[in-house]
CSV table of C-alpha atoms in Angstrom, one decimal:
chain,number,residue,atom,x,y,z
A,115,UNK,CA,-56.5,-1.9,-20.8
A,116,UNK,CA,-53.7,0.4,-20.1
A,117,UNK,CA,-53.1,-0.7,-16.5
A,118,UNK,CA,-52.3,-4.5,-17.9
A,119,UNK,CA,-48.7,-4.0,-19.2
A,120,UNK,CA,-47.9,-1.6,-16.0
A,121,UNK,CA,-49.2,-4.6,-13.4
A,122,UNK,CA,-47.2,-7.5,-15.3
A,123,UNK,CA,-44.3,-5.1,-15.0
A,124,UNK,CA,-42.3,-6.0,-11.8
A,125,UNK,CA,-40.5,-2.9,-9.4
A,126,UNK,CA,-36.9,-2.3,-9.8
A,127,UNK,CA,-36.5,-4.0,-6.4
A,128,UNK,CA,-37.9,-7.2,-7.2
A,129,UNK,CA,-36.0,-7.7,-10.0
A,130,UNK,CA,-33.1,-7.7,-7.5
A,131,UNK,CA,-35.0,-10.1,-5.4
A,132,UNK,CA,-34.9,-12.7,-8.1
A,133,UNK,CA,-31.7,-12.6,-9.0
A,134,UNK,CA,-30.0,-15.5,-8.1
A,135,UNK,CA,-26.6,-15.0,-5.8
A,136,UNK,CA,-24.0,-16.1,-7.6
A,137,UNK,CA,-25.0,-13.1,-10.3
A,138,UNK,CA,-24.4,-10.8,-7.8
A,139,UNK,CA,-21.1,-11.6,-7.1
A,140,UNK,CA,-19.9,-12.4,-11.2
A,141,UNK,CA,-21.2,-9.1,-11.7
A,142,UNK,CA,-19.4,-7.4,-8.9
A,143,UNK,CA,-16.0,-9.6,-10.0
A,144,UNK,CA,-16.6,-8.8,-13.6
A,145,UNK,CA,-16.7,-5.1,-13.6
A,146,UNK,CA,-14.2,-4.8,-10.5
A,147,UNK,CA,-11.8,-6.4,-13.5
A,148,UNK,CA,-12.6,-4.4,-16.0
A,149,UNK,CA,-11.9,-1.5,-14.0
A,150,UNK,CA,-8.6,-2.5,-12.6
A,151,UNK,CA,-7.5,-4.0,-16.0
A,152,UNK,CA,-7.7,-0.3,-17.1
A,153,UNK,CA,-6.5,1.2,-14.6
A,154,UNK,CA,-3.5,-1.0,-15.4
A,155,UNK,CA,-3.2,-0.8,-18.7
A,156,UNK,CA,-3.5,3.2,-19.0
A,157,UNK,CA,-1.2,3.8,-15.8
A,158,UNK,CA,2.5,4.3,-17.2
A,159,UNK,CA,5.2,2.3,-15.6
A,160,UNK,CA,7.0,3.3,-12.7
A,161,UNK,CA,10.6,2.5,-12.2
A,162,UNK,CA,12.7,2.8,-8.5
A,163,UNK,CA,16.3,3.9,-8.2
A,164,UNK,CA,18.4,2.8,-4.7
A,165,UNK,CA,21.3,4.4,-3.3
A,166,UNK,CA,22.8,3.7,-0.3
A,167,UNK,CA,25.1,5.5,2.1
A,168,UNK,CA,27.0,4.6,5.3
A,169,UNK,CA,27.5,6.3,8.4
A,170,UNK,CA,31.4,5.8,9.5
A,171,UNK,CA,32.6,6.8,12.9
A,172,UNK,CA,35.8,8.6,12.9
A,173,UNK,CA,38.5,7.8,15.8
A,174,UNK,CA,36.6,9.9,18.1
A,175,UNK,CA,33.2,8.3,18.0
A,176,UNK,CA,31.6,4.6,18.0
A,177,UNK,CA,29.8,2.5,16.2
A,178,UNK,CA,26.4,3.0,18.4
A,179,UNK,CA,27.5,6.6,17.2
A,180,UNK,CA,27.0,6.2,13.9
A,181,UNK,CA,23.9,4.3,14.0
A,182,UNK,CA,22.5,7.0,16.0
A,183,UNK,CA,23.4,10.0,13.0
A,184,UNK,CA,22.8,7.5,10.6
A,185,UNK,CA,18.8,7.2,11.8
A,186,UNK,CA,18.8,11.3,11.9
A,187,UNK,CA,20.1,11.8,8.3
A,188,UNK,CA,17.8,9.3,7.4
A,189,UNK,CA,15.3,11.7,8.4
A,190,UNK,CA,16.8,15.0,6.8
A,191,UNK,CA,17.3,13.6,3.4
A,192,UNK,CA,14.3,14.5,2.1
A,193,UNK,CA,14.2,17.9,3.9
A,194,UNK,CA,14.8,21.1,1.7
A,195,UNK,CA,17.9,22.3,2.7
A,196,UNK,CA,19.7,18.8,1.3
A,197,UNK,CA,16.9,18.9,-1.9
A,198,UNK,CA,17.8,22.3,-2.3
A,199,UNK,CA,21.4,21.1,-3.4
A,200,UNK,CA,20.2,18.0,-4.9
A,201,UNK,CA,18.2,19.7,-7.3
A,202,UNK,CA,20.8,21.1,-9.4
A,203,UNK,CA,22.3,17.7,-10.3
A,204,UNK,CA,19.1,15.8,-10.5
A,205,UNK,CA,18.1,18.6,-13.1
A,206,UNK,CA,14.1,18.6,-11.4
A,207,UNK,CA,12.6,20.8,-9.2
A,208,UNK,CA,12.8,20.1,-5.0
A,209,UNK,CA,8.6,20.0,-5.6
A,210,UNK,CA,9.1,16.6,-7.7
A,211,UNK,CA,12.2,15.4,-5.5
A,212,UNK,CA,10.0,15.7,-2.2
A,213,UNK,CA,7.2,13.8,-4.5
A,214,UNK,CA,9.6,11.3,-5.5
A,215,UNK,CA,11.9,10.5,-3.2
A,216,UNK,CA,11.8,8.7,0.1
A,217,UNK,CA,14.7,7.6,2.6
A,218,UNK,CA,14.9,4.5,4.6
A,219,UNK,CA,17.3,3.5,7.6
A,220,UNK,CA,17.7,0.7,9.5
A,221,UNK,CA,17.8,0.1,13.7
A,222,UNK,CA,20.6,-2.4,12.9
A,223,UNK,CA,22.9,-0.9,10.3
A,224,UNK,CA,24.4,2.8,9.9
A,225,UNK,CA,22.8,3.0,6.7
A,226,UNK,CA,20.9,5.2,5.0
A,227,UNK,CA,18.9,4.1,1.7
A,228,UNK,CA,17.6,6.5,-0.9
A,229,UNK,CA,14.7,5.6,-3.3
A,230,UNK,CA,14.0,7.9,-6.6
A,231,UNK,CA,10.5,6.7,-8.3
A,232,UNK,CA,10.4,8.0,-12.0
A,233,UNK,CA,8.6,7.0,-15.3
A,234,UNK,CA,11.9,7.3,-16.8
A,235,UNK,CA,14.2,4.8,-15.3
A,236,UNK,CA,17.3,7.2,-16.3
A,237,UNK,CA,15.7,10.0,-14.0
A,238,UNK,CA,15.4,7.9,-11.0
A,239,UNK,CA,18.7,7.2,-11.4
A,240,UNK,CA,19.5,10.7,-11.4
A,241,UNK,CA,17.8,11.7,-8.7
A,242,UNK,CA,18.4,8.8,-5.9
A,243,UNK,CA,22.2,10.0,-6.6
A,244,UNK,CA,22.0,13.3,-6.5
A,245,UNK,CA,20.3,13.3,-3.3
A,246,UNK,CA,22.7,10.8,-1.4
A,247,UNK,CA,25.5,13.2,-3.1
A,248,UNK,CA,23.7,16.1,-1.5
A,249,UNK,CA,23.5,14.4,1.7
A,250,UNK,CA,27.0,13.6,2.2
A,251,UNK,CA,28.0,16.9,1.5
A,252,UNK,CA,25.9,17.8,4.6
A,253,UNK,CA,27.5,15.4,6.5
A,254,UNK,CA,30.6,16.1,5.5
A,255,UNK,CA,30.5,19.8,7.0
A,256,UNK,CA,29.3,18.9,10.0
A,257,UNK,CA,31.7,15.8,10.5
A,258,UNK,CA,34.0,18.1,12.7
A,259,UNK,CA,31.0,18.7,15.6
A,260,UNK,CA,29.4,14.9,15.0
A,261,UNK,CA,32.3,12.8,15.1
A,262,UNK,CA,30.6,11.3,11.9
A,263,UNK,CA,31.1,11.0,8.2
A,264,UNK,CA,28.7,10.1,5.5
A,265,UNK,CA,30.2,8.3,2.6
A,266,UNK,CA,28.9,6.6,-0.7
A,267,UNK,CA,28.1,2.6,-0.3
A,268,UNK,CA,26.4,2.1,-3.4
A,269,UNK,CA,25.3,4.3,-6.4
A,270,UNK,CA,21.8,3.9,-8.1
A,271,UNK,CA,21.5,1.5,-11.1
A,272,UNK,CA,19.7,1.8,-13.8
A,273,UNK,CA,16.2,-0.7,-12.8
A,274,UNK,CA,15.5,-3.0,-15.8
A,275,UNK,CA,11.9,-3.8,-14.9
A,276,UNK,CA,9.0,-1.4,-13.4
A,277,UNK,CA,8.0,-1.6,-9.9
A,278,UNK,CA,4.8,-0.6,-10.4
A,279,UNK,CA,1.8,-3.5,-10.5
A,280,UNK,CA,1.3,-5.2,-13.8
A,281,UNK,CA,-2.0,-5.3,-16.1
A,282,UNK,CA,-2.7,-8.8,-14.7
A,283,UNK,CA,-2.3,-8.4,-10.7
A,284,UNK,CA,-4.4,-4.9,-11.1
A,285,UNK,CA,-7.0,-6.6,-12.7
A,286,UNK,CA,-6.7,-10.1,-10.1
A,287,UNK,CA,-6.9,-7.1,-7.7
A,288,UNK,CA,-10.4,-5.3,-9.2
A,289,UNK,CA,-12.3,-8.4,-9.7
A,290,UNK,CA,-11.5,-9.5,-5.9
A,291,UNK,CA,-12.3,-6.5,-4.5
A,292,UNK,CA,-15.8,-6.1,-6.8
A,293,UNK,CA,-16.7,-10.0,-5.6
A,294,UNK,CA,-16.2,-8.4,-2.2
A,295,UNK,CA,-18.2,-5.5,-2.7
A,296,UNK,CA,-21.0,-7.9,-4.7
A,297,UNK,CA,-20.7,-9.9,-1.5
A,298,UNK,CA,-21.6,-6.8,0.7
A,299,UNK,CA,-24.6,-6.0,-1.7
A,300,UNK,CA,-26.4,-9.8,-0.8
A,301,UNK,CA,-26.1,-8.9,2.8
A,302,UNK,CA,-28.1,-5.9,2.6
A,303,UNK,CA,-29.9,-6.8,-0.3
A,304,UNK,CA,-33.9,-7.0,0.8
A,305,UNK,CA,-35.0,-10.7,1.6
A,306,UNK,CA,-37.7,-12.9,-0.5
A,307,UNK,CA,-41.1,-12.5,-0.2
A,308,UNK,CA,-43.7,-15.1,-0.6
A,309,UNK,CA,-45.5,-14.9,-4.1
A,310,UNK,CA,-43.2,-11.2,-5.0
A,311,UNK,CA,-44.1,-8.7,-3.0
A,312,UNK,CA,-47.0,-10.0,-0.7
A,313,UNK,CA,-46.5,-10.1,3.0
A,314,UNK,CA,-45.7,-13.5,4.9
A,315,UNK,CA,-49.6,-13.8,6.7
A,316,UNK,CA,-49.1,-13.6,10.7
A,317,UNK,CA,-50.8,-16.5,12.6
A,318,UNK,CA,-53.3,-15.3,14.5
A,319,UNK,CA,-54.4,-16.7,18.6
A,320,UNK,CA,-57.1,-16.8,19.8
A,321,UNK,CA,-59.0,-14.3,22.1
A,322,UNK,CA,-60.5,-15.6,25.6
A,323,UNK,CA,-63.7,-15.2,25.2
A,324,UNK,CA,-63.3,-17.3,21.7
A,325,UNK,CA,-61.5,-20.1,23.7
A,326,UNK,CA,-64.1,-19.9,26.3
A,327,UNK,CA,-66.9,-20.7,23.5
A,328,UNK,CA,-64.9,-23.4,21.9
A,329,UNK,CA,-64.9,-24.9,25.5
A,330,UNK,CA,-68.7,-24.5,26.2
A,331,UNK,CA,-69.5,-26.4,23.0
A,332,UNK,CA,-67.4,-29.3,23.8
């Protein structure tokens, strides 16, 4: 009497069997949402800061010059010898400057551009400035030797919008990626059996010597 509930019950596995495909895959779009919904709703906003400064060849160099320093500055902004300095007018550490700042140049232009990411748009401000200020400083002691100065192009405004995703595109984001993954679990979900769990039968041939009786008979 016992063993009747325990039969009619079906395995964890073939309750997966019958589920039709298209759950799979609202499933996998639904909670890949959720997820990214709050991932963007409980992630503060992140605002960007750009400065820009110009490599200018002095009457002793060229143009091709200028490019040239221009590419190498671009890859000693963040280092800590310019942080070092730019630390004392961003007001943060140089651990949170090398965090938050990156540096960008260009093959085509002699130009060096300075991004500051921050919570606080004021701070990113802050410290995309004071690291271009700290770089042309550098520059400007070593113009004598490198035929090269450094000068301001553009200070950092204050951003007016965040640059980090909104609530809607992480949560477009989560539900594509969860359909994706729900589309992975139908491929190596386990295929339909015939009547549950019970094996598709094998047709069986025949052995010679039963072919050979079938022939006598005739």
């Amino acid at each position: 009497m016992t063993d009747t509930p325990a039969r009619r019950r079906l395995p964890s596995a073939a309750r997966v069997k019958k589920l039709p495909s298209w759950s799979v895959l609202a499933a996998g779009a639904l909670a890949g949402g959720l997820l990214g919904g709050a991932y963007g709703l409980f992630t503060p906003d992140t605002y960007t800061a750009t400065s820009y400064v110009v490599a200018v060849p002095t009457a002793k160099s060229t143009p091709e010059a200028a490019r040239g320093f221009a590419q190498a500055y671009g890859r000693v902004a963040t280092q800590l010898a310019v942080l070092g300095d730019a630390q004392v007018w961003a007001g943060v550490p140089v651990r949170t400057l090398r965090e938050k700042v990156r540096a960008a140049t260009s093959p085509d232009a002699p130009m060096v551009a300075v991004s500051a990411t921050s919570a606080r748009p004021g701070l990113a401000v802050d410290m995309a400035n004071a690291v271009s200020r700290a770089l042309t400083q550098h520059a400007e002691h070593t113009k004598d030797s490198t035929q090269v100065r450094l000068v301001q192009f553009s200070r950092a405004v204050r951003p007016t919008s965040p640059t980090s995703a909104s609530t809607t595109v992480t949560t477009a984001v989560g539900a594509s990626a969860g359909g994706l993954l729900g589309g992975l679990a139908l491929l190596v979900r386990p295929g339909r059996t015939r009547r549950g769990d019970e094996p598709v039968p094998v047709p069986s041939v025949p052995g010679p010597a039963t072919a050979a009786d079938v022939h006598g008979q005739r």
